Amino acid sequence: MAAQHTERQPWKEAVVYQIYPASFADTNGDGWGDLPGIISKIDYIKSVGADVIWLSPIYASPQNDMGYDVSDYRSIHAPYGTLADVDRLISELRARGMKLWMDLVVNHTSDEHKWFKESRRSKDNPKRDWYFWRDPKYDAQGVMKPPNNWKGIFGGSAWTYDEPTGQYYLSLFLPTQPDLNWTNSELRQAVHDDIRFWLDRGVDGFRIDSMNLMSKHPDLPDGEITSPDEEYQSGAKWFASGPRMHEYLRELRTKVFDAYNAVTVGELGFTKDVESVSKYVAKSRQEINMLFTGDIIDMDFGVTGKYVPGGGFHPRHIRTLTEKWQTAMPQFDGWNTLYLDNHDSGRSVTRYGSDDPRYRIYAAKLLSTYLTTLSGTLFLLAGQEIGMANMPRDMGIEHYIDVEGRNYYMQVLQSRGGDHGKMGDVMQELQLKARDHGRLPMQWTAGPNAGFTDPETRPWMTVNPDHKMGWNVGAQRDDPNSVLSFWKQSLVLRKKFADIFIYGAFEIIPESASHERVLAYRRKDYSTDKEALVLLNFSDQDSTITAPWIIGWTFLRGNYSTPPVHGETVVLRPYEAVVYSSGFTL
């Protein structure tokens, strides 16, 4: 563990609490969460240990993709509230020393945005070039085809035909989400102005959705044919991290973000290698503060797709990724994001731990230990702090409403002749990975609708029935042994020993020196002899590891009521998490 020092910043030490607005707290009884509901829970969020609230999109939107289809960047989706509510939220956060980050969705808009309505009016409209418009192609039989063979991220073609002008427009996500053409300088200026609108109101930072899709290869060439049986192919090579991507980010940084000291977190899709990541987040590049590479929530994907059978989680996956990013970022003075859950994923306690009643509390605490003992800015999805899990496995496709999962299900169903009885393998994957699980209503109480909305109201989304079994804030708030209490203690410990857990050196304990299902690593204060050892058993079985280095170390904390048995070997119980210390104690 060579000497390495990084500049300290409040955003590096922050705990960011992500809220999916529709699912957090409903105050007006319409079944949708709202801004007044968030405001009413600020003291709770602060009590967990959070410093920042990150809101998924609240902008005006027809909600074809839950707000990631923005129709007006300066207005609020009416069921969420008003601009006055946002101002009040910012004021209430400021009063508690907290900050607000928002989602910034500027790779695409809704087809109901005024820019697109102008763009589609005619081929010579001044805003025509604010989006990607192309003529059709025709095959040898004269059949009209899209401009290229790109597959949409939600399936089908990435192009949508527009009858009035006889051209296609690029829509990488849904047909109602046309992609913006960032090569147009007037478009970029308009986006900059909309961002300043929020920064002037007091927003402190942004998570930039689909960030690296903002630059495409100018020729929009066909994707390589890797799936010969399918009509459309991946075009990611040409639409992700294009040739002007870094130029656009530096322009945003120098012309917009730096003037407000705003923090930026980019979503980096299709690009996960260290060299490419370094070009975005190395401090010397002056582009983005942090990135979500997505690989940590892709660990159990199938080889050819998210819901394709044949994937599955193994501790070696998390070991490899943890070592990769914990060691890579210091080399180019970058900074990590720490997360296991977000609005695009299933719940980590189900996917990487266990929601079996015998092990769930231990697994949830294990994942807390993992996240709070690594270097980076920590992101916590609402409900993660109480161990929220996926929907029960006996809930059928009728409970899954998200466009991504449903589109995939229907495509496969059609290919299998419409027989739902042949869809067991797909349902198994949805039950693990569907985005619906990360969007379940927050579980506040054991009462009707988990206290998310009025008892007589039907929530917009299925409520997990396990809220009646202690998996709610009310049941855990005053229980010293609950997952919620453990998270609070974990975050206090993390900040108390920031020199070790946030800024310290990292060293993996190789599998050969531990156990294939144990993730083990050391954290060390660069300037003192203070050191911590973290042992995590990602298994429902006892795991015995040889650990002579623990002799003389102090048991700091664990997720069982008693420490594990150890001498030169340590016997870790199912989903046990243990932290040992050397040179310091609580």
XYZ file of C-alpha atoms in Angstrom:
586
model
C 0.000 0.000 0.000
C 2.116 2.826 -1.334
C 1.667 6.385 -0.090
C -1.134 8.129 -1.904
C -2.962 11.284 -0.989
C -6.112 12.785 -2.509
C -7.613 16.212 -2.162
C -10.367 16.213 0.427
C -13.753 17.522 -0.577
C -17.151 17.479 1.176
C -18.727 15.710 -1.814
C -16.226 12.882 -1.458
C -17.329 12.279 2.128
C -21.026 12.726 1.412
C -23.750 10.122 1.738
C -26.189 10.603 -1.138
C -29.756 9.409 -0.606
C -31.486 8.652 -3.896
C -35.231 9.178 -4.037
C -37.490 7.884 -6.778
C -40.138 10.600 -6.349
C -43.171 8.554 -7.397
C -42.381 5.951 -4.756
C -41.280 7.846 -1.659
C -44.189 9.519 0.161
C -47.643 10.552 -1.053
C -49.302 13.418 0.827
C -52.353 14.135 -1.336
C -53.760 10.626 -1.693
C -53.380 10.221 -5.454
C -51.112 7.182 -5.200
C -48.016 9.028 -6.398
C -45.220 10.290 -4.213
C -44.723 14.042 -4.222
C -42.374 16.843 -3.207
C -44.293 17.708 -0.010
C -43.867 14.053 0.959
C -40.109 14.312 0.518
C -40.022 17.529 2.524
C -41.919 15.817 5.344
C -39.232 13.147 5.567
C -36.085 15.310 5.504
C -35.431 14.862 9.220
C -35.677 11.097 8.809
C -33.260 11.159 5.865
C -30.801 13.239 7.857
C -31.134 10.867 10.817
C -30.006 7.986 8.599
C -26.764 9.859 7.973
C -27.375 11.383 4.535
C -25.904 14.716 3.454
C -27.412 14.971 -0.030
C -30.747 14.076 -1.616
C -30.611 13.024 -5.260
C -33.975 13.151 -7.010
C -34.781 11.050 -10.036
C -36.542 13.242 -12.658
C -39.321 15.523 -11.481
C -39.572 17.601 -14.670
C -42.752 17.915 -16.717
C -43.203 14.678 -18.623
C -45.845 12.421 -20.198
C -44.216 9.645 -18.126
C -43.711 7.133 -20.925
C -40.407 6.329 -19.213
C -41.136 7.567 -15.692
C -39.858 11.074 -16.244
C -36.820 10.226 -18.335
C -38.842 11.683 -21.200
C -38.797 15.392 -20.390
C -41.295 17.709 -22.064
C -40.201 20.889 -20.237
C -36.966 21.235 -18.290
C -38.215 24.276 -16.360
C -41.513 22.870 -15.122
C -42.471 20.175 -12.618
C -44.606 17.109 -13.351
C -47.882 18.219 -11.755
C -48.470 15.156 -9.525
C -45.104 15.846 -7.867
C -45.854 19.472 -7.018
C -44.655 22.894 -8.124
C -41.542 24.995 -8.492
C -42.462 26.556 -5.158
C -42.227 23.079 -3.624
C -38.719 22.683 -5.056
C -37.720 26.036 -3.585
C -39.079 24.972 -0.213
C -37.258 21.644 -0.435
C -33.968 23.424 -1.114
C -34.618 25.843 1.750
C -35.425 23.049 4.214
C -32.315 21.128 3.172
C -30.145 24.222 3.545
C -31.490 24.745 7.058
C -30.154 21.279 7.946
C -26.820 21.610 6.193
C -27.902 19.314 3.357
C -27.818 19.621 -0.429
C -29.966 18.742 -3.435
C -28.808 16.966 -6.609
C -31.124 16.380 -9.541
C -31.222 14.044 -12.500
C -30.194 15.750 -15.732
C -31.696 14.063 -18.796
C -30.238 15.762 -21.862
C -29.345 12.958 -24.255
C -32.975 12.973 -25.352
C -36.284 14.691 -24.699
C -39.916 13.683 -24.906
C -41.542 13.942 -28.309
C -43.883 16.377 -26.546
C -41.070 18.859 -25.867
C -41.526 22.138 -27.745
C -38.101 21.689 -29.356
C -39.142 18.426 -30.979
C -42.558 19.718 -31.972
C -40.760 22.472 -33.872
C -38.166 20.085 -35.283
C -40.690 17.700 -36.809
C -42.770 20.393 -38.549
C -40.677 20.509 -41.696
C -37.280 19.591 -43.105
C -36.241 23.242 -43.166
C -37.399 24.134 -39.664
C -34.650 26.005 -37.724
C -34.737 23.304 -35.058
C -34.654 20.380 -37.475
C -30.978 19.829 -36.738
C -31.579 19.794 -32.967
C -32.452 16.103 -33.435
C -31.241 13.338 -35.758
C -33.336 13.096 -38.932
C -32.431 10.761 -41.788
C -33.989 9.469 -44.993
C -35.143 5.840 -45.179
C -33.124 3.110 -46.813
C -34.629 0.563 -49.196
C -33.674 -3.073 -49.590
C -33.377 -4.983 -52.897
C -37.136 -5.589 -52.911
C -37.874 -1.913 -52.404
C -38.986 -2.350 -48.790
C -38.406 0.755 -46.662
C -35.898 0.297 -43.839
C -34.515 2.513 -41.048
C -31.349 4.536 -41.791
C -29.175 1.945 -40.050
C -29.505 -1.376 -38.242
C -29.175 -0.122 -34.672
C -31.211 -1.895 -32.038
C -33.053 0.275 -29.538
C -32.086 -0.016 -25.893
C -35.645 -1.111 -25.086
C -35.845 -3.351 -28.159
C -36.862 -2.920 -31.796
C -35.284 -0.369 -34.108
C -33.515 2.695 -32.707
C -35.285 4.747 -35.387
C -38.877 5.966 -35.578
C -40.556 6.837 -38.878
C -42.360 10.181 -39.041
C -44.988 10.213 -41.776
C -45.424 13.999 -42.328
C -41.861 14.578 -43.548
C -41.057 11.047 -44.690
C -37.954 10.718 -42.536
C -36.854 8.737 -39.492
C -35.651 10.258 -36.236
C -33.187 8.589 -33.876
C -34.754 7.376 -30.625
C -32.329 5.094 -28.797
C -34.786 4.431 -25.978
C -38.534 4.687 -26.732
C -40.036 6.121 -29.937
C -41.342 8.921 -27.705
C -37.766 9.791 -26.626
C -35.999 11.406 -29.607
C -32.235 11.894 -29.219
C -30.830 15.410 -29.138
C -28.127 16.356 -31.640
C -25.362 17.829 -29.529
C -23.327 18.856 -32.567
C -25.711 21.797 -32.907
C -24.259 24.714 -30.933
C -27.653 26.411 -30.516
C -29.026 23.223 -28.933
C -26.101 23.079 -26.537
C -26.647 26.695 -25.529
C -30.330 26.018 -24.867
C -29.416 23.033 -22.682
C -26.861 25.153 -20.802
C -29.520 27.770 -20.129
C -31.949 25.183 -18.756
C -29.257 23.823 -16.444
C -28.511 27.326 -15.151
C -32.225 27.726 -14.391
C -31.860 25.032 -11.714
C -28.445 26.083 -10.472
C -29.769 29.606 -9.949
C -32.534 28.139 -7.777
C -29.932 26.498 -5.538
C -29.483 22.966 -6.907
C -25.995 21.771 -5.936
C -25.262 19.056 -8.479
C -26.510 16.672 -11.123
C -26.472 13.020 -12.035
C -26.235 13.109 -15.824
C -28.418 10.402 -17.342
C -27.032 8.441 -20.339
C -24.171 10.916 -20.333
C -21.828 9.344 -22.855
C -24.563 8.864 -25.458
C -24.568 12.611 -26.129
C -21.876 12.178 -28.798
C -22.490 9.755 -31.663
C -20.247 8.942 -34.601
C -21.232 11.552 -37.246
C -21.795 8.928 -39.964
C -24.157 6.813 -37.804
C -22.825 3.600 -39.416
C -24.398 0.159 -39.136
C -23.576 -1.902 -36.077
C -21.602 -5.090 -36.465
C -23.796 -8.139 -37.016
C -23.290 -10.130 -33.831
C -26.788 -11.662 -33.681
C -27.448 -12.980 -37.207
C -30.961 -14.150 -36.322
C -32.055 -10.633 -35.326
C -32.960 -7.774 -37.645
C -31.378 -5.089 -35.473
C -27.886 -5.069 -33.949
C -26.068 -3.207 -31.199
C -24.816 0.171 -32.352
C -23.097 0.986 -29.053
C -19.706 1.207 -30.771
C -21.042 4.176 -32.713
C -23.510 5.870 -30.351
C -21.595 5.681 -27.039
C -18.568 7.841 -26.112
C -18.415 9.426 -29.551
C -15.649 11.675 -30.881
C -16.857 14.936 -29.290
C -17.937 13.571 -25.921
C -15.068 15.059 -23.936
C -15.420 18.382 -25.719
C -19.074 18.636 -24.654
C -18.252 17.808 -21.041
C -15.418 20.329 -20.825
C -17.725 22.934 -22.290
C -20.374 22.134 -19.684
C -17.769 22.281 -16.940
C -16.203 25.605 -17.942
C -19.331 27.409 -19.138
C -21.851 26.154 -16.597
C -20.891 23.930 -13.672
C -17.702 25.576 -12.401
C -19.374 28.946 -11.910
C -21.695 27.302 -9.361
C -19.219 24.814 -7.886
C -21.711 22.122 -8.911
C -20.927 18.431 -8.431
C -21.465 16.117 -11.399
C -21.975 12.360 -11.569
C -22.122 10.848 -15.038
C -23.892 7.656 -16.057
C -21.396 5.876 -18.304
C -23.085 3.159 -20.314
C -21.344 0.633 -22.569
C -17.907 1.841 -21.415
C -16.319 0.126 -18.436
C -12.564 -0.106 -19.080
C -10.135 1.778 -16.853
C -8.500 3.818 -19.610
C -11.806 5.197 -20.900
C -13.074 5.929 -17.391
C -9.878 7.786 -16.527
C -10.481 10.201 -19.394
C -13.748 11.258 -17.794
C -12.863 11.508 -14.096
C -9.123 12.155 -13.770
C -8.890 15.445 -11.910
C -6.559 16.887 -14.540
C -9.220 16.389 -17.231
C -11.671 18.841 -15.615
C -14.739 17.007 -16.882
C -16.831 14.979 -14.404
C -16.386 14.456 -10.657
C -17.602 10.849 -10.571
C -19.137 8.144 -12.743
C -21.602 5.301 -12.499
C -20.040 2.671 -14.750
C -22.908 0.279 -14.071
C -20.771 -2.831 -13.820
C -21.529 -3.339 -10.134
C -25.252 -3.708 -10.939
C -24.550 -5.827 -14.028
C -22.745 -8.582 -12.134
C -25.445 -11.198 -12.599
C -26.387 -10.408 -16.207
C -26.399 -13.093 -18.864
C -23.587 -13.096 -21.410
C -25.726 -11.595 -24.173
C -28.170 -9.496 -22.169
C -29.647 -8.425 -18.858
C -32.511 -10.919 -18.766
C -30.859 -13.699 -20.744
C -30.528 -16.870 -18.628
C -27.040 -18.098 -17.902
C -25.809 -15.283 -15.702
C -25.886 -15.270 -11.928
C -23.937 -13.723 -9.086
C -20.774 -15.170 -7.576
C -18.575 -13.417 -4.986
C -15.670 -13.494 -7.438
C -17.562 -10.875 -9.481
C -17.732 -8.357 -6.666
C -14.166 -9.170 -5.618
C -12.854 -8.443 -9.117
C -14.770 -5.185 -9.519
C -13.944 -3.958 -6.024
C -10.223 -4.470 -6.534
C -10.369 -2.997 -10.041
C -11.879 0.355 -9.098
C -10.456 0.760 -5.604
C -6.932 0.428 -7.008
C -7.465 2.180 -10.365
C -8.969 5.491 -9.243
C -6.010 6.656 -7.097
C -3.653 6.061 -10.025
C -5.156 8.934 -12.042
C -6.598 10.982 -9.161
C -10.157 9.997 -9.907
C -12.936 9.244 -7.435
C -15.272 6.282 -7.035
C -19.004 6.038 -6.603
C -20.121 3.382 -4.124
C -23.527 1.825 -4.763
C -25.333 -1.497 -5.108
C -28.889 -0.319 -5.714
C -30.511 2.296 -7.926
C -33.720 2.955 -9.846
C -32.527 0.759 -12.747
C -31.821 -2.371 -10.720
C -33.289 -5.058 -8.553
C -32.588 -4.824 -4.841
C -29.083 -5.928 -3.873
C -30.169 -7.857 -0.790
C -32.049 -10.222 -3.121
C -29.475 -10.314 -5.926
C -26.152 -10.383 -4.063
C -27.211 -11.417 -0.583
C -30.318 -13.305 0.473
C -33.937 -12.394 1.156
C -34.473 -15.767 2.831
C -35.967 -14.877 6.248
C -33.180 -16.869 7.916
C -30.429 -14.719 6.439
C -31.917 -11.455 5.213
C -30.989 -9.271 8.191
C -27.394 -10.541 8.068
C -27.151 -10.092 4.298
C -28.483 -6.531 4.469
C -25.968 -5.665 7.173
C -23.174 -7.342 5.211
C -23.894 -5.132 2.212
C -23.924 -2.095 4.497
C -20.508 -3.080 5.829
C -19.202 -3.482 2.293
C -20.358 -0.077 1.068
C -19.289 1.886 4.135
C -15.725 0.545 4.290
C -14.643 1.476 0.754
C -13.217 4.649 -0.755
C -15.661 6.774 -2.732
C -18.887 8.756 -2.443
C -21.644 6.544 -1.083
C -25.049 6.356 -2.774
C -27.999 4.840 -0.933
C -31.323 4.099 -2.633
C -34.325 4.891 -0.434
C -35.348 1.717 1.385
C -31.903 0.160 1.205
C -31.301 1.295 4.774
C -34.160 -0.927 6.008
C -33.193 -3.924 3.876
C -35.919 -3.605 1.242
C -35.981 -6.583 -1.111
C -37.456 -7.536 -4.473
C -41.110 -8.391 -4.933
C -42.001 -11.946 -3.893
C -41.318 -14.592 -6.521
C -44.960 -15.639 -6.686
C -45.981 -12.273 -8.142
C -46.638 -12.663 -11.878
C -45.946 -10.481 -14.883
C -49.061 -8.391 -14.147
C -47.142 -6.768 -11.280
C -44.285 -5.676 -13.551
C -45.069 -2.365 -15.212
C -41.692 -0.926 -16.216
C -41.250 -0.540 -19.959
C -37.834 -2.216 -20.095
C -38.849 -5.502 -18.475
C -42.308 -5.680 -20.038
C -40.976 -5.009 -23.540
C -38.460 -7.817 -23.171
C -41.079 -10.192 -21.803
C -43.500 -9.460 -24.642
C -40.818 -9.879 -27.307
C -39.849 -13.294 -25.988
C -43.497 -14.254 -25.462
C -44.246 -13.480 -29.102
C -41.272 -15.571 -30.239
C -42.647 -18.486 -28.183
C -46.082 -18.389 -29.724
C -47.767 -16.398 -26.970
C -47.581 -19.225 -24.426
C -47.085 -17.712 -20.943
C -46.405 -21.225 -19.668
C -43.099 -21.184 -21.510
C -41.894 -17.983 -19.847
C -40.606 -19.373 -16.544
C -36.958 -18.669 -17.346
C -37.704 -15.052 -18.266
C -39.812 -14.523 -15.145
C -36.956 -15.860 -13.045
C -34.686 -13.183 -14.481
C -37.280 -10.429 -14.028
C -37.785 -11.517 -10.434
C -34.108 -10.748 -9.838
C -33.239 -7.821 -12.080
C -36.322 -5.885 -13.214
C -36.212 -2.158 -12.614
C -39.599 -2.390 -10.874
C -37.921 -3.740 -7.714
C -35.845 -0.599 -7.230
C -38.998 1.497 -7.643
C -41.249 -0.187 -5.079
C -43.008 2.256 -2.737
C -41.064 3.128 0.382
C -42.070 1.033 3.383
C -42.783 3.399 6.268
C -45.122 1.311 8.432
C -46.715 -2.124 8.732
C -50.106 -0.608 7.917
C -52.045 -0.490 4.625
C -49.910 0.495 1.639
C -46.896 0.492 3.966
C -47.778 4.047 4.985
C -46.727 5.282 1.540
C -50.190 6.613 0.703
C -53.705 6.647 2.146
C -55.119 3.223 3.080
C -57.965 3.477 0.559
C -55.737 4.654 -2.314
C -54.286 2.335 -4.919
C -50.548 3.113 -5.250
C -49.125 3.575 -8.733
C -46.858 0.589 -8.097
C -47.185 -2.700 -6.215
C -46.328 -2.491 -2.516
C -44.152 -5.326 -1.268
C -46.257 -7.292 1.247
C -43.186 -7.949 3.405
C -43.654 -4.485 4.941
C -45.996 -6.249 7.363
C -43.153 -8.436 8.634
C -40.878 -5.813 10.156
C -39.384 -4.496 6.928
C -40.465 -0.925 7.498
C -39.104 2.228 9.117
C -41.545 2.212 12.022
C -40.574 -1.262 13.164
C -36.838 -0.623 12.827
C -36.424 2.956 13.985
C -36.073 2.176 17.693
C -34.720 -1.369 17.405
C -30.975 -1.325 18.131
C -30.527 -4.613 16.255
C -32.368 -3.581 13.096
C -30.887 -3.050 9.645
C -31.725 0.652 9.934
C -29.813 0.990 13.203
C -26.878 -0.892 11.703
C -26.776 1.469 8.715
C -26.804 4.502 10.985
C -23.914 3.071 13.019
C -22.026 2.147 9.844
C -22.234 5.693 8.522
C -21.136 7.194 11.828
C -18.145 4.841 11.896
C -17.272 5.673 8.282
C -17.136 9.402 8.944
C -15.382 9.053 12.283
C -12.568 7.112 10.634
C -12.620 8.865 7.260
C -8.812 8.693 7.031
C -9.138 4.926 6.809
C -12.456 4.130 5.180
C -12.909 7.092 2.814
C -9.389 8.265 2.007
C -7.260 5.305 3.070
C -5.227 2.813 1.040
C -6.857 -0.377 -0.205
C -5.412 -3.864 -0.477
C -7.358 -6.946 -1.520
C -6.747 -10.233 0.277
C -6.568 -12.686 -2.638
C -8.978 -15.589 -2.860
C -6.052 -17.979 -2.493
C -5.447 -16.579 0.986
C -9.086 -16.588 2.048
C -12.082 -18.465 0.621
C -13.836 -18.319 -2.761
C -16.993 -16.886 -1.210
C -15.258 -14.448 1.126
C -14.366 -10.918 0.048
C -11.515 -9.702 2.247
C -9.567 -6.431 2.112
C -7.487 -4.102 4.236
C -7.880 -0.333 4.594
C -5.046 1.809 5.954
C -4.608 5.421 6.988
C -1.790 6.746 4.799
C -0.296 8.918 7.534
C -0.522 6.618 10.581
C -0.392 2.943 11.460
C -4.185 2.711 11.804
C -5.552 -0.153 9.747
C -8.775 -2.114 9.281
C -9.475 -5.583 7.935
C -12.889 -6.355 6.426
C -14.156 -9.926 5.986
C -17.426 -10.534 4.119
C -18.945 -13.993 3.653
C -21.226 -13.869 0.584
C -22.639 -17.298 1.331
C -25.358 -19.121 3.264
C -22.683 -21.559 4.449
C -19.960 -21.294 7.064
C -16.680 -20.231 5.468
C -13.411 -20.971 7.215
C -10.405 -18.909 6.188
C -6.802 -18.930 7.316
C -5.968 -15.478 8.628
C -2.807 -15.358 10.746
C -2.620 -11.595 10.200
C -5.590 -11.156 12.559
C -3.636 -12.290 15.620
C -3.351 -9.250 17.867
C -6.013 -7.276 15.992
C -9.152 -5.956 17.725
C -12.684 -6.988 16.790
C -14.262 -3.653 15.821
C -17.787 -4.632 14.783
C -19.831 -7.290 13.020
C -23.349 -8.103 11.942
C -23.873 -10.942 14.436
C -24.416 -10.405 18.157
C -21.118 -12.124 18.959
C -17.722 -12.096 17.220
C -16.740 -15.094 15.083
C -14.467 -17.778 16.456
C -10.906 -17.088 15.389
C -7.302 -17.817 16.014
C -5.164 -18.260 12.946
C -8.389 -19.271 11.247
C -11.715 -17.457 11.238
C -15.039 -19.244 10.939
C -17.484 -16.870 9.300
C -21.159 -17.704 9.666
C -23.676 -17.280 6.788
C -23.523 -13.740 5.414
C -21.294 -12.659 8.257
C -19.474 -9.332 8.027
C -16.607 -8.556 10.379
C -14.310 -5.560 10.738
C -11.078 -5.855 12.702
C -8.835 -2.939 13.625
C -5.181 -2.359 14.352
C -3.981 0.848 15.979
C -7.416 2.178 16.844
C -10.668 1.241 18.577
C -14.168 2.692 18.768
